């Protein structure tokens, strides 16, 4: 671009600019993939350049969609930057979806290029004939697997990068250019596409960095930390944390396929200090007997995607793991709030500390959170007025891609309607009590299924539980608990024990008396959605 | 505003939004003015609301300019927010300018309202008849002074606020609305107006908070710190730090008129941990014999506006004060770079640490810095290639207000030309060696006046010095040092001693041999500009 004398540079908030600082502050810092790959930020910039020139060679132009199906890897990180930096859109494909849904999302996004980890080749074989827009497939070689696909491919990711240009320059883009897209699965209808612009991702990164960096708290994440995601990178940009980690120039460790032994090896061996995951993953780690022999006292973990059960938080903290909750949604990029105790957390008694870390948090800088009644009136922040949570922030999706009807449900009166039910207390803490579609209403009163689940999580015999509402002639609905017992308690603990435990909680005032469930169902596994959330729709149809 | 269903909220980056987080995180945190006023962030929000309604009552509408002449005070902080939040423009008047220049700036900005500290009433008496656009004057009552002005006033600031509405709501504005303006004085011509938009100030605040919060360093500024400015708030928004401090919800202490005893009392009594100032102010503090009896080991101070002399840095660190340099300009909002040593600063030897803290720093997140030759070509970052420093960042002034000619000098090829000469080293550290207009060129070679001043600052007899170029028949120019000796050395140290000292530096390779000055002039005081910078123009005309 040619500038006239006196013409200022109109600085766009684009992803390319997030690389400015780390390349100056920590060019020699490391990016690690399992026990296989290790390179520096300087190399990262070179690899992103190569990727840009490869995409150009594949004919990718501004606005084209490049879909990626991969584990959490350095390659995915390169795509987080390289794809949007060319002006193309990165589609993060959720490979836990059904084949049907995966095909739907890639076609709906109109992806022209698909990059796929070779571990997913069998899946891709089944998908390929049904992909309507994909012109080029690039394989990302995982380990030694050497399956040859039956369809033509554009090349191997690393091979193509070798032929790319590390000095490849990236254009300045309009900051409102779409950078990323992915699909969120409701329990009804087709997956819904959301998208985020460069500006939104840059602001999400800056606000996140202020939240975890500039506020003193147990949950700090700063330039001296070592980062490893434990949320799939297809899941809301791994919560946006790879962008944040890169801005801060920290050492980054990518674990590939989640295998408990490898995860532990990396956490300990690479001295990981900051991660994020859903409760299930944390539970997988705390429940692993091998963990006891490791020192995890430097590990901070943000828990999101589902409520952090108090019992699990206690188990984690007993091991020295500083686990605390955050909140966000696919529609919100995702960061909305963090449940960090303040700078004085070390002086809090354990009970207060646990109460704080499991809270869904307080809004990060710039984010605005309100709770509204059925007609959209703001309710007081008093810790008791329950309603739907609504949000504003500079990084919320502007609607569902090509889905006017559901977008109309999402944005009302200039607020994003979360579909979550909760309260806000006098200190600004958000507490989510239910999903709108999962609320249990008995005798005209709401019961918080999350309260029931949280209380039961502290019973020594309970590994996990889910509360659902089942139809009842007199009361409309009554709560029922679906319970996964710890193996050693199966047969030893029955419905009456759990009911008595919850009655005790009702007597202490933790839940209303009418909230004590009548029915308990024991299962070997709680049904989950593809991103690890409780699948209450399936439970209601199975047990309701 | 009425939103249609499905219509997203287009979140503007406006100053109002910076208040979201502190009002949730630390509503009971304190704002302090000297030993006179103390209130909470909750009160601050109420007072900003009152100010908004008072401005509305005075007929201030969007785009109107409200000028403020005040010391560093809670009132000024309220104006930092309340004036732009109404959609008006805050003009920060430099009351150290000549009467002539002050009148010029207020007229040029077309200020409709002028708010003035009663200490400046005598000044205002002289200005009032010549102010062409000011319709309302509001007096800010300082202490007990009870001068009655000879012209009508709209009221007393605190009195008006009492009648205001604490719940006053502020509109959402276009983020590109101008929020602030002030004038920068060159050594030639009229003062030049610069202005900044809401978006620029919000991004400056976020990037600054990431720089000082999320990067581990000696210079950290986080939610647990206590802030006190020691740069006038009229001077580039007190470097933007009041916005940053407010976002972080820290305790803020405003010192009013700079009086050494009061400053020390506040630093110690209010437990101030973070400040910023020009070297002269730091020197005033370190040179005060009373300081020795205070513990200043919790105090971090960013030095800007002029180079941090190594001798002064050493004096400060000996007292436990963690002083380090930053760099910015009136045209850059101002933050461009910070000279913070990294997380490992405690393990550095004192010499390396001092070398690092006096460096002009590395760019803050998003900022871009290059060094260019006479025709605008980028020079290598090798620590020796000297040229003019040019900048890009999302918060640079877009030009000088109503001054096309000088704006054309400022922005060239899409870069802001700083007028500063320097180098960038391989680690990305910027080192400024001169102002373009102050460079000394002898026999075709540049000599860094800042190097000369810095070396001399370490001579035990030298309080302060300035290097200027004086015309020379054979060499074009030769360097001359203007020197302010410490009182106890006057008469005892002469030109030959200083010349020998600099020759020693040349022998060690710190400066070229031809850079050793031939002439030394001893003065009682080094001439300074209104913002405390060395006034080399005056020195050249006096000694050149």
Short mmCIF file of N, CA, C and O in Angstrom, two decimals, chain A residues 23-133:
data_model
loop_
_atom_site.label_atom_id
_atom_site.label_comp_id
_atom_site.label_asym_id
_atom_site.label_seq_id
_atom_site.Cartn_x
_atom_site.Cartn_y
_atom_site.Cartn_z
N UNK A 23 8.04 -12.36 19.25
CA UNK A 23 9.22 -12.50 18.40
C UNK A 23 10.35 -11.58 18.85
O UNK A 23 11.51 -11.80 18.52
N UNK A 24 10.00 -10.55 19.61
CA UNK A 24 11.04 -9.68 20.18
C UNK A 24 11.45 -10.17 21.57
O UNK A 24 12.61 -10.24 21.90
N UNK A 25 10.46 -10.52 22.40
CA UNK A 25 10.75 -10.87 23.79
C UNK A 25 11.32 -12.26 23.97
O UNK A 25 12.15 -12.47 24.85
N UNK A 26 10.84 -13.22 23.20
CA UNK A 26 11.27 -14.59 23.49
C UNK A 26 11.37 -15.43 22.22
O UNK A 26 10.75 -16.48 22.11
N UNK A 27 12.18 -14.96 21.25
CA UNK A 27 12.30 -15.71 19.99
C UNK A 27 12.87 -17.10 20.19
O UNK A 27 12.64 -17.98 19.35
N UNK A 28 13.60 -17.33 21.28
CA UNK A 28 14.22 -18.64 21.50
C UNK A 28 13.36 -19.55 22.39
O UNK A 28 13.76 -20.68 22.68
N UNK A 29 12.23 -19.05 22.84
CA UNK A 29 11.34 -19.87 23.66
C UNK A 29 10.82 -21.05 22.83
O UNK A 29 10.76 -20.97 21.61
N UNK A 30 10.41 -22.14 23.53
CA UNK A 30 10.08 -23.38 22.82
C UNK A 30 8.59 -23.65 22.62
O UNK A 30 7.77 -23.30 23.47
N UNK A 31 8.30 -24.32 21.52
CA UNK A 31 7.01 -24.94 21.24
C UNK A 31 7.30 -26.44 21.16
O UNK A 31 8.21 -26.85 20.43
N UNK A 32 6.54 -27.24 21.92
CA UNK A 32 6.84 -28.67 22.03
C UNK A 32 5.62 -29.49 21.61
O UNK A 32 4.49 -29.13 21.96
N UNK A 33 5.84 -30.55 20.84
CA UNK A 33 4.75 -31.49 20.52
C UNK A 33 5.13 -32.86 21.04
O UNK A 33 6.07 -33.49 20.55
N UNK A 34 4.41 -33.29 22.08
CA UNK A 34 4.66 -34.60 22.70
C UNK A 34 6.17 -34.79 22.92
O UNK A 34 6.84 -33.85 23.34
N UNK A 35 6.67 -36.00 22.62
CA UNK A 35 8.12 -36.18 22.72
C UNK A 35 8.71 -36.23 21.32
O UNK A 35 9.76 -36.82 21.10
N UNK A 36 8.01 -35.54 20.38
CA UNK A 36 8.41 -35.68 18.97
C UNK A 36 9.02 -34.45 18.34
O UNK A 36 9.92 -34.54 17.52
N UNK A 37 8.48 -33.28 18.68
CA UNK A 37 8.89 -32.07 17.97
C UNK A 37 9.18 -30.97 18.99
O UNK A 37 8.52 -30.89 20.02
N UNK A 38 10.17 -30.16 18.67
CA UNK A 38 10.56 -29.09 19.59
C UNK A 38 11.19 -28.00 18.73
O UNK A 38 12.16 -28.25 18.02
N UNK A 39 10.62 -26.81 18.70
CA UNK A 39 11.24 -25.72 17.95
C UNK A 39 10.96 -24.39 18.63
O UNK A 39 10.25 -24.35 19.64
N UNK A 40 11.55 -23.32 18.11
CA UNK A 40 11.47 -22.01 18.78
C UNK A 40 10.38 -21.14 18.15
O UNK A 40 9.85 -21.45 17.09
N UNK A 41 10.10 -20.02 18.82
CA UNK A 41 9.16 -19.05 18.27
C UNK A 41 9.67 -18.51 16.94
O UNK A 41 8.89 -18.21 16.05
N UNK A 42 10.98 -18.37 16.82
CA UNK A 42 11.55 -17.91 15.56
C UNK A 42 11.20 -18.92 14.44
O UNK A 42 10.78 -18.54 13.36
N UNK A 43 11.34 -20.21 14.80
CA UNK A 43 10.94 -21.26 13.85
C UNK A 43 9.43 -21.19 13.58
O UNK A 43 9.00 -21.40 12.44
N UNK A 44 8.67 -20.93 14.62
CA UNK A 44 7.22 -20.85 14.46
C UNK A 44 6.87 -19.82 13.40
O UNK A 44 6.06 -20.06 12.51
N UNK A 45 7.51 -18.65 13.50
CA UNK A 45 7.25 -17.61 12.51
C UNK A 45 7.62 -18.10 11.11
O UNK A 45 6.88 -17.86 10.15
N UNK A 46 8.72 -18.82 11.00
CA UNK A 46 9.12 -19.37 9.71
C UNK A 46 8.10 -20.38 9.19
O UNK A 46 7.74 -20.37 8.01
N UNK A 47 7.63 -21.23 10.09
CA UNK A 47 6.66 -22.25 9.67
C UNK A 47 5.32 -21.62 9.29
O UNK A 47 4.64 -22.09 8.38
N UNK A 48 4.94 -20.57 9.99
CA UNK A 48 3.71 -19.86 9.62
C UNK A 48 3.87 -19.23 8.24
O UNK A 48 2.96 -19.28 7.40
N UNK A 49 5.05 -18.68 7.97
CA UNK A 49 5.34 -18.12 6.65
C UNK A 49 5.23 -19.20 5.57
O UNK A 49 4.57 -19.03 4.55
N UNK A 50 5.86 -20.36 5.85
CA UNK A 50 5.79 -21.48 4.89
C UNK A 50 4.34 -21.87 4.64
O UNK A 50 3.94 -22.11 3.49
N UNK A 51 3.57 -21.96 5.74
CA UNK A 51 2.17 -22.36 5.59
C UNK A 51 1.42 -21.36 4.71
O UNK A 51 0.63 -21.75 3.85
N UNK A 52 1.71 -20.08 4.93
CA UNK A 52 1.06 -19.04 4.11
C UNK A 52 1.35 -19.24 2.63
O UNK A 52 0.44 -19.17 1.79
N UNK A 53 2.61 -19.54 2.33
CA UNK A 53 2.95 -19.70 0.91
C UNK A 53 2.36 -20.99 0.35
O UNK A 53 1.97 -21.06 -0.81
N UNK A 54 2.26 -22.03 1.19
CA UNK A 54 1.64 -23.28 0.75
C UNK A 54 0.16 -23.04 0.42
O UNK A 54 -0.36 -23.50 -0.61
N UNK A 55 -0.52 -22.31 1.30
CA UNK A 55 -1.94 -22.03 1.06
C UNK A 55 -2.12 -21.25 -0.23
O UNK A 55 -3.03 -21.50 -1.01
N UNK A 56 -1.22 -20.29 -0.42
CA UNK A 56 -1.26 -19.51 -1.66
C UNK A 56 -1.10 -20.45 -2.87
O UNK A 56 -1.83 -20.33 -3.85
N UNK A 57 -0.15 -21.38 -2.74
CA UNK A 57 0.07 -22.34 -3.81
C UNK A 57 -1.15 -23.21 -4.08
O UNK A 57 -1.37 -23.66 -5.21
N UNK A 58 -1.94 -23.46 -3.04
CA UNK A 58 -3.15 -24.27 -3.21
C UNK A 58 -4.31 -23.43 -3.76
O UNK A 58 -5.44 -23.91 -3.88
N UNK A 59 -4.02 -22.16 -4.02
CA UNK A 59 -5.05 -21.30 -4.60
C UNK A 59 -6.01 -20.70 -3.58
O UNK A 59 -7.06 -20.18 -3.93
N UNK A 60 -5.63 -20.78 -2.29
CA UNK A 60 -6.49 -20.23 -1.25
C UNK A 60 -6.45 -18.70 -1.31
O UNK A 60 -5.37 -18.11 -1.29
N UNK A 61 -7.59 -18.07 -1.41
CA UNK A 61 -7.62 -16.61 -1.42
C UNK A 61 -8.53 -16.11 -0.31
O UNK A 61 -9.15 -16.90 0.42
N UNK A 62 -8.58 -14.80 -0.17
CA UNK A 62 -9.30 -14.22 0.96
C UNK A 62 -10.75 -14.69 1.03
O UNK A 62 -11.46 -14.69 0.03
N UNK A 63 -11.15 -15.11 2.21
CA UNK A 63 -12.51 -15.56 2.41
C UNK A 63 -12.69 -17.07 2.24
O UNK A 63 -13.71 -17.62 2.66
N UNK A 64 -11.71 -17.73 1.62
CA UNK A 64 -11.79 -19.19 1.49
C UNK A 64 -11.70 -19.85 2.86
O UNK A 64 -11.03 -19.33 3.76
N UNK A 65 -12.35 -20.99 2.98
CA UNK A 65 -12.33 -21.70 4.25
C UNK A 65 -11.35 -22.88 4.18
O UNK A 65 -11.37 -23.66 3.23
N UNK A 66 -10.46 -22.94 5.19
CA UNK A 66 -9.51 -24.04 5.32
C UNK A 66 -9.89 -24.80 6.59
O UNK A 66 -9.82 -24.25 7.69
N UNK A 67 -10.31 -26.06 6.42
CA UNK A 67 -10.77 -26.86 7.57
C UNK A 67 -9.62 -27.71 8.10
O UNK A 67 -8.81 -28.21 7.32
N UNK A 68 -9.55 -27.82 9.40
CA UNK A 68 -8.49 -28.61 10.03
C UNK A 68 -9.11 -29.64 10.98
O UNK A 68 -9.98 -29.32 11.77
N UNK A 69 -8.65 -30.89 10.84
CA UNK A 69 -9.04 -31.97 11.77
C UNK A 69 -7.75 -32.50 12.38
O UNK A 69 -7.02 -33.23 11.72
N UNK A 70 -7.47 -32.11 13.60
CA UNK A 70 -6.20 -32.52 14.22
C UNK A 70 -6.37 -32.57 15.73
O UNK A 70 -7.30 -32.02 16.30
N UNK A 71 -5.44 -33.28 16.35
CA UNK A 71 -5.31 -33.22 17.80
C UNK A 71 -4.74 -31.86 18.18
O UNK A 71 -4.43 -31.05 17.30
N UNK A 72 -4.51 -31.66 19.46
CA UNK A 72 -3.84 -30.43 19.92
C UNK A 72 -2.37 -30.54 19.56
O UNK A 72 -1.63 -31.33 20.16
N UNK A 73 -1.96 -29.76 18.58
CA UNK A 73 -0.61 -29.92 18.05
C UNK A 73 0.00 -28.58 17.65
O UNK A 73 -0.70 -27.58 17.53
N UNK A 74 1.33 -28.60 17.43
CA UNK A 74 2.02 -27.43 16.92
C UNK A 74 1.50 -27.07 15.53
O UNK A 74 1.46 -25.90 15.16
N UNK A 75 1.07 -28.10 14.76
CA UNK A 75 0.51 -27.83 13.43
C UNK A 75 -0.77 -27.01 13.54
O UNK A 75 -1.00 -26.06 12.79
N UNK A 76 -1.61 -27.39 14.51
CA UNK A 76 -2.86 -26.68 14.70
C UNK A 76 -2.57 -25.22 15.10
O UNK A 76 -3.21 -24.27 14.65
N UNK A 77 -1.56 -25.06 15.97
CA UNK A 77 -1.16 -23.71 16.38
C UNK A 77 -0.74 -22.89 15.15
O UNK A 77 -1.12 -21.73 15.00
N UNK A 78 0.04 -23.51 14.28
CA UNK A 78 0.46 -22.82 13.05
C UNK A 78 -0.75 -22.40 12.22
O UNK A 78 -0.78 -21.31 11.65
N UNK A 79 -1.76 -23.29 12.17
CA UNK A 79 -2.98 -22.96 11.42
C UNK A 79 -3.79 -21.86 12.10
O UNK A 79 -4.43 -21.05 11.42
N UNK A 80 -3.77 -21.82 13.46
CA UNK A 80 -4.44 -20.75 14.19
C UNK A 80 -3.97 -19.38 13.67
O UNK A 80 -4.72 -18.42 13.65
N UNK A 81 -2.67 -19.32 13.32
CA UNK A 81 -2.12 -18.06 12.82
C UNK A 81 -2.11 -18.01 11.29
O UNK A 81 -2.64 -17.09 10.68
N UNK A 82 -1.49 -19.02 10.68
CA UNK A 82 -1.22 -18.96 9.24
C UNK A 82 -2.47 -18.87 8.38
O UNK A 82 -2.47 -18.16 7.37
N UNK A 83 -3.52 -19.59 8.75
CA UNK A 83 -4.72 -19.55 7.91
C UNK A 83 -5.38 -18.17 7.94
O UNK A 83 -5.52 -17.53 6.90
N UNK A 84 -5.76 -17.66 9.11
CA UNK A 84 -6.39 -16.32 9.09
C UNK A 84 -5.44 -15.22 8.61
O UNK A 84 -5.89 -14.25 8.02
N UNK A 85 -4.14 -15.37 8.84
CA UNK A 85 -3.20 -14.32 8.41
C UNK A 85 -3.17 -14.17 6.89
O UNK A 85 -2.83 -13.11 6.38
N UNK A 86 -3.56 -15.23 6.17
CA UNK A 86 -3.63 -15.09 4.70
C UNK A 86 -4.93 -14.41 4.27
O UNK A 86 -5.10 -14.11 3.10
N UNK A 87 -5.85 -14.24 5.22
CA UNK A 87 -7.17 -13.70 4.87
C UNK A 87 -8.20 -14.80 4.72
O UNK A 87 -9.38 -14.54 4.48
N UNK A 88 -7.77 -16.06 4.86
CA UNK A 88 -8.70 -17.19 4.79
C UNK A 88 -9.34 -17.42 6.18
O UNK A 88 -8.95 -16.79 7.16
N UNK A 89 -10.30 -18.33 6.21
CA UNK A 89 -11.02 -18.62 7.44
C UNK A 89 -10.63 -20.01 7.92
O UNK A 89 -10.72 -20.98 7.15
N UNK A 90 -10.21 -20.12 9.17
CA UNK A 90 -9.86 -21.42 9.74
C UNK A 90 -11.12 -22.09 10.28
O UNK A 90 -11.77 -21.55 11.19
N UNK A 91 -11.46 -23.24 9.72
CA UNK A 91 -12.55 -24.02 10.31
C UNK A 91 -11.96 -25.11 11.19
O UNK A 91 -11.16 -25.93 10.74
N UNK A 92 -12.36 -25.10 12.45
CA UNK A 92 -11.89 -26.13 13.38
C UNK A 92 -12.96 -27.22 13.43
O UNK A 92 -14.06 -26.99 13.93
N UNK A 93 -12.62 -28.39 12.88
CA UNK A 93 -13.62 -29.45 12.76
C UNK A 93 -13.61 -30.33 14.01
O UNK A 93 -12.56 -30.83 14.43
N UNK A 94 -14.78 -30.48 14.59
CA UNK A 94 -14.94 -31.34 15.77
C UNK A 94 -15.03 -32.79 15.31
O UNK A 94 -16.06 -33.24 14.82
N UNK A 95 -13.90 -33.51 15.49
CA UNK A 95 -13.86 -34.90 15.00
C UNK A 95 -14.51 -35.88 15.98
O UNK A 95 -14.44 -37.09 15.79
N UNK A 96 -15.16 -35.35 17.03
CA UNK A 96 -15.92 -36.24 17.91
C UNK A 96 -17.39 -36.31 17.48
O UNK A 96 -18.18 -37.05 18.07
N UNK A 97 -17.74 -35.49 16.50
CA UNK A 97 -19.13 -35.52 16.02
C UNK A 97 -19.38 -36.81 15.26
O UNK A 97 -18.45 -37.54 14.90
N UNK A 98 -20.65 -37.08 14.99
CA UNK A 98 -20.97 -38.22 14.12
C UNK A 98 -20.48 -37.90 12.71
O UNK A 98 -20.30 -36.72 12.36
N UNK A 99 -20.26 -38.92 11.93
CA UNK A 99 -19.82 -38.74 10.55
C UNK A 99 -20.77 -37.80 9.81
O UNK A 99 -20.35 -36.87 9.10
N UNK A 100 -22.04 -38.07 10.00
CA UNK A 100 -23.10 -37.25 9.42
C UNK A 100 -22.88 -35.77 9.73
O UNK A 100 -22.90 -34.90 8.84
N UNK A 101 -22.66 -35.47 10.99
CA UNK A 101 -22.52 -34.08 11.42
C UNK A 101 -21.22 -33.45 10.91
O UNK A 101 -21.19 -32.29 10.53
N UNK A 102 -20.15 -34.25 10.89
CA UNK A 102 -18.88 -33.72 10.37
C UNK A 102 -19.02 -33.33 8.91
O UNK A 102 -18.57 -32.26 8.49
N UNK A 103 -19.62 -34.23 8.13
CA UNK A 103 -19.84 -33.94 6.71
C UNK A 103 -20.68 -32.67 6.59
O UNK A 103 -20.38 -31.77 5.79
N UNK A 104 -21.72 -32.58 7.41
CA UNK A 104 -22.59 -31.40 7.37
C UNK A 104 -21.80 -30.12 7.61
O UNK A 104 -21.92 -29.14 6.88
N UNK A 105 -20.94 -30.13 8.65
CA UNK A 105 -20.25 -28.88 9.01
C UNK A 105 -19.24 -28.47 7.94
O UNK A 105 -19.13 -27.29 7.61
N UNK A 106 -18.52 -29.43 7.36
CA UNK A 106 -17.51 -29.07 6.35
C UNK A 106 -18.21 -28.56 5.08
O UNK A 106 -17.78 -27.57 4.47
N UNK A 107 -19.31 -29.19 4.72
CA UNK A 107 -20.07 -28.72 3.55
C UNK A 107 -20.71 -27.36 3.82
O UNK A 107 -20.68 -26.47 2.98
N UNK A 108 -21.29 -27.21 5.02
CA UNK A 108 -21.99 -25.97 5.35
C UNK A 108 -21.02 -24.79 5.36
O UNK A 108 -21.35 -23.68 4.93
N UNK A 109 -19.80 -25.05 5.84
CA UNK A 109 -18.79 -23.98 5.89
C UNK A 109 -18.19 -23.71 4.50
O UNK A 109 -17.51 -22.72 4.30
N UNK A 110 -18.44 -24.63 3.56
CA UNK A 110 -17.92 -24.53 2.19
C UNK A 110 -16.38 -24.53 2.19
O UNK A 110 -15.74 -23.73 1.48
N UNK A 111 -15.79 -25.45 2.97
CA UNK A 111 -14.33 -25.53 3.06
C UNK A 111 -13.74 -25.94 1.70
O UNK A 111 -14.22 -26.88 1.07
N UNK A 112 -12.69 -25.25 1.27
CA UNK A 112 -12.02 -25.58 0.00
C UNK A 112 -10.83 -26.51 0.23
O UNK A 112 -10.46 -27.28 -0.64
N UNK A 113 -10.20 -26.33 1.40
CA UNK A 113 -9.04 -27.15 1.74
C UNK A 113 -9.35 -27.85 3.06
O UNK A 113 -9.94 -27.24 3.96
N UNK A 114 -8.94 -29.11 3.16
CA UNK A 114 -9.13 -29.86 4.40
C UNK A 114 -7.78 -30.44 4.81
O UNK A 114 -7.15 -31.15 4.02
N UNK A 115 -7.35 -30.12 6.02
CA UNK A 115 -6.10 -30.68 6.53
C UNK A 115 -6.46 -31.67 7.62
O UNK A 115 -7.15 -31.32 8.57
N UNK A 116 -5.94 -32.90 7.48
CA UNK A 116 -6.41 -33.98 8.35
C UNK A 116 -5.25 -34.78 8.91
O UNK A 116 -4.35 -35.19 8.17
N UNK A 117 -5.28 -35.00 10.22
CA UNK A 117 -4.33 -35.87 10.87
C UNK A 117 -4.53 -37.29 10.33
O UNK A 117 -5.66 -37.76 10.18
N UNK A 118 -3.42 -37.99 10.04
CA UNK A 118 -3.54 -39.32 9.44
C UNK A 118 -4.26 -40.32 10.35
O UNK A 118 -4.80 -41.31 9.86
N UNK A 119 -4.33 -40.06 11.65
CA UNK A 119 -5.11 -40.91 12.54
C UNK A 119 -6.59 -40.93 12.15
O UNK A 119 -7.32 -41.85 12.51
N UNK A 120 -7.03 -39.86 11.48
CA UNK A 120 -8.45 -39.77 11.13
C UNK A 120 -8.74 -40.23 9.69
O UNK A 120 -9.81 -40.00 9.17
N UNK A 121 -7.73 -40.86 9.07
CA UNK A 121 -7.91 -41.26 7.67
C UNK A 121 -9.11 -42.19 7.44
O UNK A 121 -9.87 -41.99 6.49
N UNK A 122 -9.33 -43.18 8.32
CA UNK A 122 -10.49 -44.04 8.10
C UNK A 122 -11.80 -43.23 8.07
O UNK A 122 -12.68 -43.48 7.25
N UNK A 123 -11.86 -42.27 8.97
CA UNK A 123 -13.02 -41.37 9.03
C UNK A 123 -13.13 -40.61 7.71
O UNK A 123 -14.21 -40.47 7.12
N UNK A 124 -11.99 -40.10 7.27
CA UNK A 124 -11.97 -39.27 6.06
C UNK A 124 -12.37 -40.08 4.83
O UNK A 124 -13.05 -39.57 3.92
N UNK A 125 -11.95 -41.37 4.81
CA UNK A 125 -12.34 -42.23 3.68
C UNK A 125 -13.86 -42.23 3.52
O UNK A 125 -14.39 -42.15 2.41
N UNK A 126 -14.54 -42.32 4.65
CA UNK A 126 -16.01 -42.37 4.61
C UNK A 126 -16.61 -41.01 4.26
O UNK A 126 -17.66 -40.92 3.63
N UNK A 127 -15.90 -39.94 4.66
CA UNK A 127 -16.43 -38.59 4.43
C UNK A 127 -16.19 -38.12 2.99
O UNK A 127 -17.03 -37.41 2.41
N UNK A 128 -15.02 -38.47 2.45
CA UNK A 128 -14.53 -37.84 1.22
C UNK A 128 -15.56 -37.75 0.09
O UNK A 128 -15.74 -36.67 -0.48
N UNK A 129 -16.25 -38.88 -0.23
CA UNK A 129 -17.17 -38.82 -1.38
C UNK A 129 -18.32 -37.83 -1.17
O UNK A 129 -18.94 -37.39 -2.13
N UNK A 130 -18.58 -37.49 0.11
CA UNK A 130 -19.75 -36.65 0.40
C UNK A 130 -19.37 -35.18 0.61
O UNK A 130 -20.24 -34.36 0.87
N UNK A 131 -18.09 -34.88 0.54
CA UNK A 131 -17.66 -33.49 0.73
C UNK A 131 -17.85 -32.71 -0.58
O UNK A 131 -17.25 -33.04 -1.60
N UNK A 132 -18.69 -31.71 -0.54
CA UNK A 132 -19.12 -31.05 -1.77
C UNK A 132 -18.21 -29.93 -2.24
O UNK A 132 -18.20 -29.58 -3.41
N UNK A 133 -17.44 -29.33 -1.32
CA UNK A 133 -16.68 -28.14 -1.69
C UNK A 133 -15.17 -28.32 -1.57
O UNK A 133 -14.41 -27.48 -2.05
#
